Coordinates of C-alpha atoms in Angstrom, one line a residue:
Chain A
M23 CA 3.9 -17.2 10.7
R24 CA 6.1 -19.0 13.2
S25 CA 4.8 -16.8 16.1
A26 CA 1.2 -17.3 15.1
L27 CA 1.8 -21.1 15.3
L28 CA 3.5 -20.7 18.6
T29 CA 0.7 -18.6 20.0
S30 CA -2.1 -21.0 19.0
G31 CA 0.0 -23.9 20.2
T32 CA 0.4 -22.4 23.6
V33 CA -3.3 -21.6 23.9
A34 CA -4.3 -25.1 22.8
L35 CA -1.8 -26.7 25.2
L36 CA -3.0 -24.6 28.2
F37 CA -6.6 -25.4 27.2
V38 CA -5.9 -29.2 27.2
L39 CA -3.9 -29.0 30.5
N40 CA -6.7 -27.1 32.1
A41 CA -9.2 -29.7 31.0
L42 CA -6.9 -32.5 32.2
F43 CA -6.2 -31.0 35.6
T44 CA -9.9 -30.3 36.3
G45 CA -10.8 -33.8 35.4
S46 CA -13.0 -33.1 32.4
L47 CA -10.6 -34.7 29.8
V48 CA -9.9 -38.1 31.3
S49 CA -12.6 -39.4 33.6
G50 CA -11.3 -40.5 36.9
F51 CA -8.1 -38.4 36.7
A52 CA -7.9 -34.9 38.1
M53 CA -5.2 -32.9 39.8
P54 CA -5.7 -32.8 43.6
P55 CA -7.4 -29.5 44.2
Y56 CA -4.6 -28.4 46.6
I57 CA -1.9 -28.9 44.0
L58 CA -4.0 -27.2 41.4
Q59 CA -4.5 -24.2 43.6
V60 CA -0.8 -23.9 44.4
L61 CA -0.1 -24.1 40.6
C62 CA -2.5 -21.3 40.0
L63 CA -1.2 -19.1 42.7
A64 CA 2.3 -19.7 41.3
G65 CA 1.1 -18.4 37.9
I66 CA -0.3 -15.3 39.6
N67 CA 3.1 -14.8 41.3
I68 CA 4.8 -15.1 38.0
I69 CA 2.7 -12.3 36.6
L70 CA 3.5 -10.1 39.6
A71 CA 7.2 -10.9 39.7
V72 CA 7.9 -10.5 36.0
S73 CA 6.0 -7.2 35.9
L74 CA 7.8 -5.9 39.0
N75 CA 11.1 -6.9 37.5
L76 CA 10.4 -4.5 34.6
I77 CA 10.6 -1.5 37.0
N78 CA 13.0 -2.8 39.7
G79 CA 15.3 -5.0 37.7
F80 CA 15.5 -3.5 34.2
T81 CA 14.8 0.2 34.9
G82 CA 16.6 0.1 38.2
Q83 CA 13.9 2.1 40.1
F84 CA 13.3 0.4 43.4
S85 CA 9.6 0.3 44.0
I86 CA 7.9 -1.5 46.9
G87 CA 4.3 -0.6 46.3
H88 CA 3.4 -3.4 43.8
A89 CA 0.7 -4.9 46.1
G90 CA -1.2 -1.6 45.9
F91 CA -1.6 -1.8 42.1
M92 CA -2.4 -5.5 42.4
A93 CA -5.2 -4.5 44.9
I94 CA -6.6 -1.9 42.5
G95 CA -6.8 -4.4 39.7
A96 CA -8.3 -7.0 42.0
Y97 CA -11.0 -4.8 43.5
A98 CA -11.9 -3.0 40.3
S99 CA -12.3 -6.2 38.2
A100 CA -14.2 -7.9 41.0
Y101 CA -16.5 -5.0 41.2
V102 CA -17.1 -5.1 37.5
T103 CA -18.2 -8.8 37.6
V104 CA -20.2 -8.5 40.7
A105 CA -22.0 -5.3 40.0
W106 CA -22.3 -5.4 36.2
G107 CA -21.9 -9.2 35.6
D108 CA -25.6 -9.9 35.0
R109 CA -26.2 -7.1 32.7
F110 CA -23.0 -8.0 30.8
R111 CA -24.2 -11.6 30.5
A112 CA -27.5 -10.5 29.2
A113 CA -25.9 -8.3 26.6
T114 CA -23.7 -11.2 25.4
S115 CA -26.5 -13.8 25.5
F116 CA -25.8 -14.8 21.9
L117 CA -22.6 -16.4 23.0
P118 CA -22.3 -19.9 24.5
E119 CA -22.0 -20.1 28.3
F120 CA -18.2 -20.6 28.7
A121 CA -17.5 -17.8 26.1
R122 CA -19.7 -15.5 28.1
D123 CA -17.6 -16.1 31.2
G124 CA -14.4 -15.6 29.3
V125 CA -15.5 -12.3 27.7
L126 CA -16.8 -11.1 31.1
L127 CA -13.4 -12.0 32.7
L128 CA -11.5 -10.3 29.9
F129 CA -13.6 -7.2 30.3
A130 CA -13.2 -7.1 34.0
L131 CA -9.4 -7.6 33.8
A132 CA -9.2 -4.8 31.2
V133 CA -11.0 -2.4 33.6
G134 CA -8.7 -3.5 36.5
A135 CA -5.6 -3.1 34.4
L136 CA -6.7 0.3 33.1
L137 CA -7.4 1.6 36.7
A138 CA -4.1 0.2 38.0
A139 CA -2.3 1.9 35.0
I140 CA -4.0 5.2 35.8
A141 CA -3.0 4.8 39.5
G142 CA 0.5 3.9 38.3
F143 CA 0.7 7.1 36.3
F144 CA -0.4 9.3 39.1
V145 CA 1.9 7.6 41.6
G146 CA 4.8 7.4 39.1
V147 CA 4.9 11.0 37.9
P148 CA 5.7 12.6 41.2
S149 CA 7.7 9.6 42.8
L150 CA 10.0 8.8 39.9
R151 CA 11.7 12.1 40.4
L152 CA 13.2 10.5 43.5
R153 CA 16.0 7.9 43.5
G154 CA 17.0 4.9 45.6
D155 CA 15.7 4.8 49.2
Y156 CA 13.5 7.8 48.7
L157 CA 11.6 6.2 45.9
A158 CA 11.3 3.0 47.8
I159 CA 9.7 4.8 50.8
V160 CA 7.4 6.9 48.7
T161 CA 6.1 3.9 46.7
L162 CA 5.7 2.0 50.0
G163 CA 3.6 4.9 51.3
F164 CA 1.5 5.0 48.2
G165 CA 0.9 1.2 48.4
E166 CA -0.4 1.6 51.9
I167 CA -2.5 4.6 51.0
I168 CA -4.2 2.6 48.2
R169 CA -4.9 -0.3 50.6
V170 CA -6.4 1.9 53.4
F171 CA -8.4 3.8 50.8
I172 CA -10.0 0.5 49.5
L173 CA -10.5 -0.7 53.1
N174 CA -12.8 2.3 53.6
I175 CA -15.0 1.8 50.5
D176 CA -18.1 0.1 51.6
V177 CA -19.4 -1.2 48.3
V178 CA -16.4 -3.5 48.0
G179 CA -16.9 -4.9 51.5
G180 CA -14.6 -2.6 53.5
A181 CA -13.2 -4.4 56.5
R182 CA -15.5 -7.4 56.0
G183 CA -13.8 -8.3 52.8
Y184 CA -15.3 -8.7 49.4
S185 CA -17.1 -11.9 48.9
G186 CA -19.4 -13.3 46.2
I187 CA -17.0 -12.9 43.3
P188 CA -17.7 -15.6 40.7
K189 CA -14.9 -18.1 40.0
L190 CA -14.1 -17.0 36.4
A191 CA -10.4 -17.5 36.5
N192 CA -8.8 -20.9 36.2
F193 CA -5.5 -22.6 35.3
F194 CA -6.0 -21.7 31.6
W195 CA -6.6 -18.0 32.1
I196 CA -3.9 -17.6 34.7
Y197 CA -1.2 -19.2 32.7
L198 CA -2.4 -17.5 29.5
F199 CA -1.8 -14.1 31.2
A200 CA 1.5 -15.3 32.7
A201 CA 2.7 -16.2 29.2
I202 CA 1.4 -12.8 27.9
T203 CA 3.3 -11.0 30.7
V204 CA 6.5 -12.8 29.9
V205 CA 6.2 -12.1 26.2
V206 CA 5.3 -8.4 26.7
V207 CA 8.1 -7.8 29.2
S208 CA 10.8 -9.6 27.2
R209 CA 9.8 -7.8 23.9
T210 CA 9.8 -4.5 25.7
V211 CA 13.2 -5.1 27.2
K212 CA 14.7 -6.1 23.9
S213 CA 13.2 -3.1 22.0
S214 CA 14.8 0.3 21.5
F215 CA 12.6 1.6 24.3
G216 CA 13.9 -1.2 26.6
R217 CA 17.5 -0.3 25.9
T218 CA 16.7 3.2 27.3
L219 CA 15.4 1.6 30.5
I220 CA 18.5 -0.4 31.0
A221 CA 20.6 2.7 30.2
I222 CA 18.7 4.5 32.9
R223 CA 19.5 1.7 35.3
E224 CA 23.2 1.9 34.4
D225 CA 23.7 5.7 34.4
E226 CA 20.7 8.1 34.4
I227 CA 22.8 11.2 33.7
A228 CA 24.5 9.7 30.7
A229 CA 21.2 8.4 29.4
E230 CA 19.7 11.9 29.6
A231 CA 22.8 13.2 27.8
M232 CA 22.3 10.7 25.0
G233 CA 18.9 12.2 24.3
V234 CA 16.7 9.8 26.3
D235 CA 13.7 11.4 27.9
T236 CA 14.4 9.6 31.2
T237 CA 11.2 10.7 33.0
R238 CA 9.0 9.5 30.1
S239 CA 10.8 6.1 29.9
K240 CA 10.5 5.6 33.7
V241 CA 6.8 6.6 33.8
I242 CA 5.9 4.3 30.8
S243 CA 7.7 1.3 32.4
F244 CA 6.0 2.1 35.8
V245 CA 2.5 2.3 34.1
L246 CA 3.1 -0.9 32.2
S247 CA 4.3 -2.7 35.3
S248 CA 1.2 -1.4 37.3
A249 CA -1.2 -2.5 34.6
M250 CA 0.2 -6.0 34.6
A251 CA 0.0 -6.1 38.4
G252 CA -3.6 -5.1 38.1
I253 CA -4.2 -8.1 35.8
G254 CA -2.5 -10.3 38.3
G255 CA -4.8 -8.9 41.0
G256 CA -7.9 -9.4 38.9
L257 CA -7.0 -13.1 38.4
F258 CA -6.3 -13.5 42.1
G259 CA -9.8 -12.2 43.0
H260 CA -11.6 -14.3 40.4
Y261 CA -9.7 -17.4 41.4
L262 CA -10.1 -17.2 45.2
M263 CA -13.6 -15.7 45.0
Y264 CA -12.9 -13.5 48.0
L265 CA -10.8 -10.4 48.6
H266 CA -9.6 -8.8 51.7
T267 CA -7.2 -5.8 52.0
N268 CA -5.0 -7.8 54.3
S269 CA -3.8 -9.7 51.3
F270 CA -2.3 -6.5 49.9
T271 CA -0.2 -5.1 52.7
F272 CA 3.4 -4.1 52.2
I273 CA 4.3 -7.7 53.2
K274 CA 2.9 -8.8 49.9
S275 CA 5.1 -6.2 48.1
I276 CA 8.1 -7.5 50.0
E277 CA 7.2 -11.0 49.0
I278 CA 7.2 -10.1 45.3
I279 CA 10.6 -8.4 45.8
I280 CA 12.0 -11.5 47.4
M281 CA 10.9 -13.5 44.4
I282 CA 12.8 -11.2 41.9
V283 CA 15.8 -10.8 44.2
I284 CA 16.1 -14.6 44.6
G285 CA 15.7 -15.2 40.9
G286 CA 17.9 -12.3 39.8
L287 CA 17.0 -8.6 39.2
G288 CA 17.0 -8.1 35.5
S289 CA 16.3 -11.6 34.4
I290 CA 12.8 -12.7 33.3
T291 CA 13.6 -16.3 33.6
G292 CA 14.9 -15.6 37.1
S293 CA 11.6 -13.9 38.1
V294 CA 9.6 -16.9 36.9
L295 CA 12.0 -19.2 38.8
G296 CA 11.9 -17.0 41.9
A297 CA 8.0 -16.9 41.8
I298 CA 7.8 -20.7 41.6
L299 CA 10.5 -21.2 44.2
F300 CA 8.8 -18.8 46.6
I301 CA 5.5 -20.6 46.5
A302 CA 7.1 -24.0 46.6
L303 CA 9.0 -23.0 49.8
T304 CA 5.9 -21.3 51.4
E305 CA 3.8 -24.5 50.8
G306 CA 6.6 -26.9 51.5
L307 CA 7.3 -25.2 54.9
R308 CA 3.7 -25.2 55.9
E309 CA 4.4 -27.6 58.7
F310 CA 6.9 -25.2 60.2
S311 CA 4.8 -22.2 59.5
Q312 CA 6.0 -20.7 62.8
Y313 CA 9.6 -20.5 61.5
R314 CA 8.8 -19.9 57.8
M315 CA 9.8 -16.2 57.9
V316 CA 13.0 -17.1 59.7
L317 CA 13.9 -19.6 57.1
F318 CA 13.1 -17.1 54.3
S319 CA 15.3 -14.5 55.9
L320 CA 18.1 -17.1 56.2
L321 CA 17.7 -18.1 52.6
L322 CA 17.9 -14.4 51.5
I323 CA 21.0 -13.8 53.6
V324 CA 22.7 -16.9 52.2
I325 CA 21.8 -15.9 48.6
M326 CA 23.0 -12.3 49.2
I327 CA 26.4 -13.7 50.4
V328 CA 26.9 -16.5 47.9
R329 CA 25.2 -15.0 44.9
P330 CA 24.3 -11.3 45.3
Q331 CA 23.1 -11.0 41.7
G332 CA 20.4 -13.7 42.3
I333 CA 20.3 -17.2 41.1
L334 CA 20.4 -16.2 37.4
G335 CA 21.8 -12.7 37.6
H336 CA 21.1 -11.0 34.3
L337 CA 21.1 -14.3 32.3
E338 CA 18.0 -15.7 30.5
F339 CA 16.8 -19.1 29.6
R340 CA 18.2 -19.0 26.1
H341 CA 21.6 -18.4 27.4
F342 CA 21.7 -22.0 28.6
F343 CA 19.6 -23.7 25.9
G344 CA 18.2 -22.1 22.7
R345 CA 20.4 -21.4 19.8
R346 CA 22.6 -18.4 20.0
R347 CA 21.3 -16.1 17.4
R348 CA 24.2 -14.4 15.6
L349 CA 23.4 -11.6 13.2
A350 CA 25.6 -11.7 10.2
A351 CA 28.2 -8.9 10.5
P352 CA 27.4 -6.2 7.9
T353 CA 30.1 -5.2 5.5
P354 CA 32.1 -2.4 7.0
P355 CA 32.0 0.9 5.3
V356 CA 34.9 2.0 3.2
I357 CA 37.0 4.6 5.1
P358 CA 38.9 7.0 3.0
Chain B
M13 CA 26.4 32.8 11.5
P14 CA 27.7 30.8 14.5
I15 CA 25.9 27.5 15.3
L16 CA 26.5 27.8 19.0
D17 CA 26.6 31.3 20.6
L18 CA 27.1 31.9 24.2
C19 CA 26.5 35.6 25.0
N20 CA 27.6 37.2 28.4
V21 CA 27.1 33.9 30.2
T22 CA 27.6 34.1 34.0
M23 CA 27.3 31.1 36.3
R24 CA 27.4 31.6 40.0
F25 CA 27.3 29.0 42.8
G26 CA 26.5 31.1 45.9
G27 CA 29.4 33.4 46.2
L28 CA 31.6 31.6 43.7
V29 CA 31.6 32.9 40.1
A30 CA 32.5 29.8 38.1
V31 CA 32.0 31.4 34.7
N32 CA 32.2 35.2 34.4
D33 CA 30.7 37.0 31.4
L34 CA 31.7 34.4 28.8
N35 CA 31.3 35.1 25.1
L36 CA 31.9 32.1 22.9
K37 CA 31.0 31.6 19.3
I38 CA 31.4 28.4 17.3
E39 CA 31.0 28.4 13.6
P40 CA 29.6 25.2 11.9
G41 CA 32.4 22.7 11.3
Q42 CA 34.9 24.6 13.5
L43 CA 37.4 22.8 15.8
Y44 CA 37.3 25.0 18.9
G45 CA 39.6 24.4 21.9
L46 CA 38.7 25.5 25.4
I47 CA 41.7 25.4 27.8
G48 CA 42.6 26.8 31.2
P49 CA 44.2 25.7 34.5
N50 CA 42.3 23.4 36.9
G51 CA 39.2 25.1 38.2
A52 CA 39.0 27.6 35.4
G53 CA 35.4 26.7 34.7
K54 CA 35.7 24.6 31.6
T55 CA 33.5 21.8 32.6
T56 CA 31.0 24.3 34.0
V57 CA 30.8 25.8 30.5
F58 CA 29.9 22.3 29.2
N59 CA 27.3 21.8 31.8
V60 CA 25.7 25.1 31.0
I61 CA 25.6 24.3 27.2
T62 CA 24.1 20.8 27.8
G63 CA 21.5 22.0 30.2
V64 CA 22.8 20.5 33.4
Y65 CA 23.0 24.0 34.8
T66 CA 20.8 27.0 34.0
P67 CA 23.1 30.0 33.7
T68 CA 22.7 32.8 36.2
S69 CA 22.6 35.3 33.4
G70 CA 23.3 35.5 29.7
S71 CA 22.0 33.5 26.8
V72 CA 22.9 30.2 25.1
R73 CA 21.8 30.1 21.5
F74 CA 22.0 27.0 19.3
D75 CA 20.9 27.3 15.7
D76 CA 19.2 30.5 16.6
A77 CA 17.1 29.1 19.4
D78 CA 17.6 30.0 23.1
I79 CA 18.4 26.7 24.8
A80 CA 19.6 28.0 28.3
G81 CA 18.0 25.8 31.0
E82 CA 16.3 23.3 28.7
R83 CA 16.5 19.6 29.7
S84 CA 19.7 17.8 28.6
G85 CA 17.7 15.2 26.6
L86 CA 16.0 17.9 24.6
I87 CA 19.3 19.7 23.9
T88 CA 20.8 16.4 22.7
R89 CA 17.9 15.9 20.4
R90 CA 18.4 19.4 19.0
G91 CA 21.9 18.4 18.0
I92 CA 24.5 18.9 20.8
A93 CA 26.2 15.7 22.1
R94 CA 28.8 15.4 24.7
T95 CA 31.3 13.0 26.4
F96 CA 32.1 13.0 30.1
Q97 CA 35.4 13.8 31.8
N98 CA 34.9 10.8 34.1
I99 CA 33.7 8.1 31.7
R100 CA 30.0 7.4 32.0
L101 CA 29.3 4.4 29.9
F102 CA 26.4 1.9 30.4
G103 CA 28.7 -0.6 32.0
D104 CA 26.5 -3.7 32.0
M105 CA 25.3 -3.2 28.4
T106 CA 27.3 -4.4 25.4
V107 CA 29.4 -2.1 23.4
L108 CA 26.9 -2.3 20.5
D109 CA 23.9 -1.6 22.8
N110 CA 25.7 1.5 24.2
V111 CA 25.7 2.9 20.8
K112 CA 22.1 1.7 20.0
V113 CA 20.8 3.6 23.0
A114 CA 22.0 6.9 21.6
F115 CA 20.2 6.1 18.3
H116 CA 16.9 6.0 20.2
C117 CA 16.3 9.7 20.1
R118 CA 16.2 9.6 16.3
Q119 CA 13.9 6.6 16.1
S120 CA 10.2 6.7 15.7
A121 CA 8.9 3.2 16.4
D122 CA 7.2 3.1 19.8
L123 CA 6.7 0.5 22.4
A124 CA 3.5 -0.9 20.9
A125 CA 5.3 -1.6 17.7
A126 CA 8.0 -3.5 19.6
V127 CA 5.5 -5.6 21.6
F128 CA 3.5 -6.5 18.4
R129 CA 6.7 -6.9 16.3
T130 CA 5.5 -4.7 13.5
G131 CA 7.4 -4.4 10.2
T132 CA 8.4 -0.8 10.9
H133 CA 9.9 -1.9 14.2
S134 CA 12.0 -4.7 12.7
S135 CA 13.2 -2.6 9.8
E136 CA 14.2 0.2 12.1
E137 CA 16.0 -2.2 14.4
S138 CA 18.0 -3.6 11.5
R139 CA 18.8 -0.1 10.3
V140 CA 20.0 0.9 13.8
E141 CA 22.0 -2.3 14.0
R142 CA 23.8 -1.6 10.7
E143 CA 24.5 2.1 11.5
S144 CA 25.8 1.2 15.0
R145 CA 28.2 -1.3 13.6
E146 CA 29.4 1.2 11.0
L147 CA 30.1 3.6 13.8
L148 CA 31.9 1.0 15.8
H149 CA 34.0 0.2 12.8
I150 CA 35.0 3.8 12.4
F151 CA 36.1 3.9 16.0
N152 CA 37.9 0.6 15.6
L153 CA 35.6 -1.1 18.1
D154 CA 33.9 -3.6 15.9
G155 CA 35.8 -6.5 17.3
M156 CA 34.4 -5.8 20.8
A157 CA 30.7 -5.2 19.8
G158 CA 29.5 -8.1 22.0
E159 CA 31.7 -7.2 25.0
K160 CA 30.3 -5.5 28.1
A161 CA 31.4 -1.9 28.1
R162 CA 32.9 -2.1 31.6
N163 CA 35.3 -4.8 30.4
L164 CA 36.9 -2.6 27.8
P165 CA 40.4 -1.2 28.2
Y166 CA 40.5 2.5 29.1
G167 CA 41.4 3.9 25.7
S168 CA 38.6 1.9 24.1
Q169 CA 36.1 3.2 26.6
R170 CA 37.1 6.7 25.7
R171 CA 36.6 6.0 22.0
L172 CA 33.2 4.3 22.8
E173 CA 32.1 7.4 24.5
I174 CA 32.8 9.4 21.4
A175 CA 31.1 6.8 19.2
R176 CA 28.0 6.9 21.4
A177 CA 27.9 10.7 21.2
M178 CA 28.2 10.5 17.4
A179 CA 25.2 8.2 17.3
T180 CA 22.9 11.0 18.3
S181 CA 24.0 12.7 15.0
P182 CA 25.1 16.0 16.6
R183 CA 25.9 19.2 14.9
V184 CA 28.1 20.3 17.8
L185 CA 30.2 17.7 19.6
L186 CA 31.5 18.6 23.1
L187 CA 34.5 16.5 24.1
D188 CA 35.5 16.8 27.8
E189 CA 39.2 15.8 28.1
P190 CA 39.0 12.9 25.6
A191 CA 42.8 12.4 25.8
A192 CA 42.9 12.1 29.6
G193 CA 44.9 9.1 30.7
M194 CA 46.0 8.3 27.2
N195 CA 49.7 7.8 26.3
H196 CA 51.4 9.8 23.6
H197 CA 50.7 7.3 20.8
E198 CA 47.0 7.0 21.7
S199 CA 46.5 10.8 21.9
V200 CA 48.1 11.2 18.5
Q201 CA 45.7 8.6 17.1
L202 CA 42.8 10.3 18.9
M203 CA 43.8 13.7 17.4
E204 CA 43.7 12.2 13.9
L205 CA 40.3 10.6 14.6
I206 CA 38.7 13.8 15.9
R207 CA 39.9 15.7 12.8
W208 CA 38.8 12.9 10.6
I209 CA 35.2 12.6 12.0
R210 CA 34.9 16.4 11.8
D211 CA 35.8 16.3 8.1
R212 CA 33.6 13.3 7.4
F213 CA 30.5 14.4 9.4
G214 CA 31.0 18.1 9.2
M215 CA 30.0 19.0 12.8
A216 CA 31.6 21.6 15.0
V217 CA 33.8 20.3 17.9
L218 CA 34.3 22.0 21.2
L219 CA 37.2 20.4 22.9
V220 CA 38.3 20.8 26.5
E221 CA 41.7 19.3 27.0
H222 CA 44.7 19.5 29.2
N223 CA 47.0 17.9 26.7
M224 CA 48.5 20.9 25.0
K225 CA 49.9 18.8 22.1
V226 CA 46.3 17.7 21.2
V227 CA 44.8 21.2 21.5
M228 CA 47.5 23.0 19.6
G229 CA 47.7 20.2 17.1
I230 CA 44.1 20.2 15.9
C231 CA 42.2 23.3 17.1
E232 CA 41.6 26.2 14.7
T233 CA 40.7 28.5 17.5
V234 CA 41.8 28.3 21.2
H235 CA 39.9 30.0 24.0
V236 CA 41.7 30.3 27.3
L237 CA 39.8 30.6 30.6
D238 CA 41.2 31.5 34.0
Y239 CA 39.1 31.8 37.1
G240 CA 36.0 31.8 34.9
S241 CA 37.1 34.8 32.8
T242 CA 38.3 34.8 29.2
I243 CA 42.0 35.8 29.1
A244 CA 42.7 35.1 25.4
I245 CA 41.1 33.9 22.2
G246 CA 43.1 33.2 19.0
K247 CA 45.0 30.9 16.8
P248 CA 47.1 28.2 18.6
A249 CA 50.4 30.0 17.7
E250 CA 49.1 33.4 19.1
I251 CA 48.0 31.7 22.3
Q252 CA 51.3 30.0 22.8
A253 CA 53.0 33.4 22.6
N254 CA 50.4 35.3 24.8
P255 CA 52.1 36.5 28.0
K256 CA 48.8 36.4 29.9
V257 CA 48.3 32.7 29.1
I258 CA 51.9 31.9 30.1
E259 CA 51.3 33.7 33.4
A260 CA 48.1 31.9 34.1
Y261 CA 49.7 28.5 33.6
L262 CA 53.1 29.1 35.1
G263 CA 52.4 31.9 37.6
G264 CA 53.6 35.5 37.5
A265 CA 57.3 36.3 37.6

């Protein structure tokens, strides 16, 4: 009951905010387009960072191929709307105009997420046998393979880039999916399955000895993480209306890693914070764009020295605010 | 019929024969001690039983199924749990969560149930919570349930390792030097605890230990290894009088 209320409340709030920002709620007031775009890109970054944190921060498997899965989601969902959009609209003509757009976007995102998940499965099964640096290099390689593969598909524009994607995503959809990502990841991590992921991060041999199917757990978390990156990519394409493989180089993967390292590996709140901080810094330093990467590197070095666990470490939002939920201690068993 | 039956097990690493033609039978509910000087191959026997190594030859039968070379996780789910000589807890997780992880292999609710918060999931979570706290209570760790495992004192970490292994509801429990680093008082308590959990839960215990007081005090059968070969099997009193055992430990005259 409480969660149903919370869900509909969040959706309504996002809907109203979206209307307010785009200027359709109060005439004469609208968010400057530049700020709105930065906000939307921040939302996409949140999706990417939180999903990558599931695999890098909680499961402890260092993957640097996240941009590859984002690219699959972006291109697959863009292809769905561009190639099948008209037919899809005709089939759903009984719906009002905005609902038709929404349904089309959801369908496109589902296809993108599914394809990214399938790719995640086929990349994860062989690579997750490796550990540490080896896993990092293999995922980096797969990320680049995916990018170059897409670069050579002519129907999605190849090296010209993919243009003509309708603008179906907006503030509402991006933050709706950002909220869904946060909820899914935090519930996953708190579940019994999530505990096996953290156990794998802490000591893989002991986890296996405690009956955890470590390969299965790692692959599931990788697939889930890839699917969410695919959704992030799909929103990215439908927001900017143009895609180019240059947006998905390994630099993009590194950027997502910077977000979660700054925020704290193994903290969802930290990832959200890191994603926002990252885009705020990128935009804030636009005037010094020559030196931006230098400043980023300096920032990372300072954080690694002063606070190697990231800004929040493993702590979450509710550690500082929310009530501490204490479960009543059950009555101890009688020992003979 | 023995619950765990190692038949002619040999484990070679290149030219080194770590375990040579070992025959070891453990009856249900038995307290079985495995001793031997350093490098005798005791931990290798553990690793063969738990699937870390596949034996070069010979068979490992548990509950009448051949388990030699199966994945460790699967063997644990069949009902063999272990502790480690060098403690391997999940350091950054709480004491309670360490035990909860071990319950996972007996749980049925999947990820989708957790994400959508279904009734099965929450009732299973509260059952695991209750049973974990009961286990912690038995091992006298309930005051530290919310503490991170790495912050526990050494003796408590050892006890937590046993509690965690018990959470997988094993029928055979393998303890690799549980009394290592404990003082006299602590090892006496541990001895009583091991005997008590055996009586209460009825599983067999295979104990590797250097502390002779512990081994001779609780084991019903003692098995002595030297350079990978069995030199004696018998009751503690017989072993203590066995000249071959004395020679292996103290050297020939």
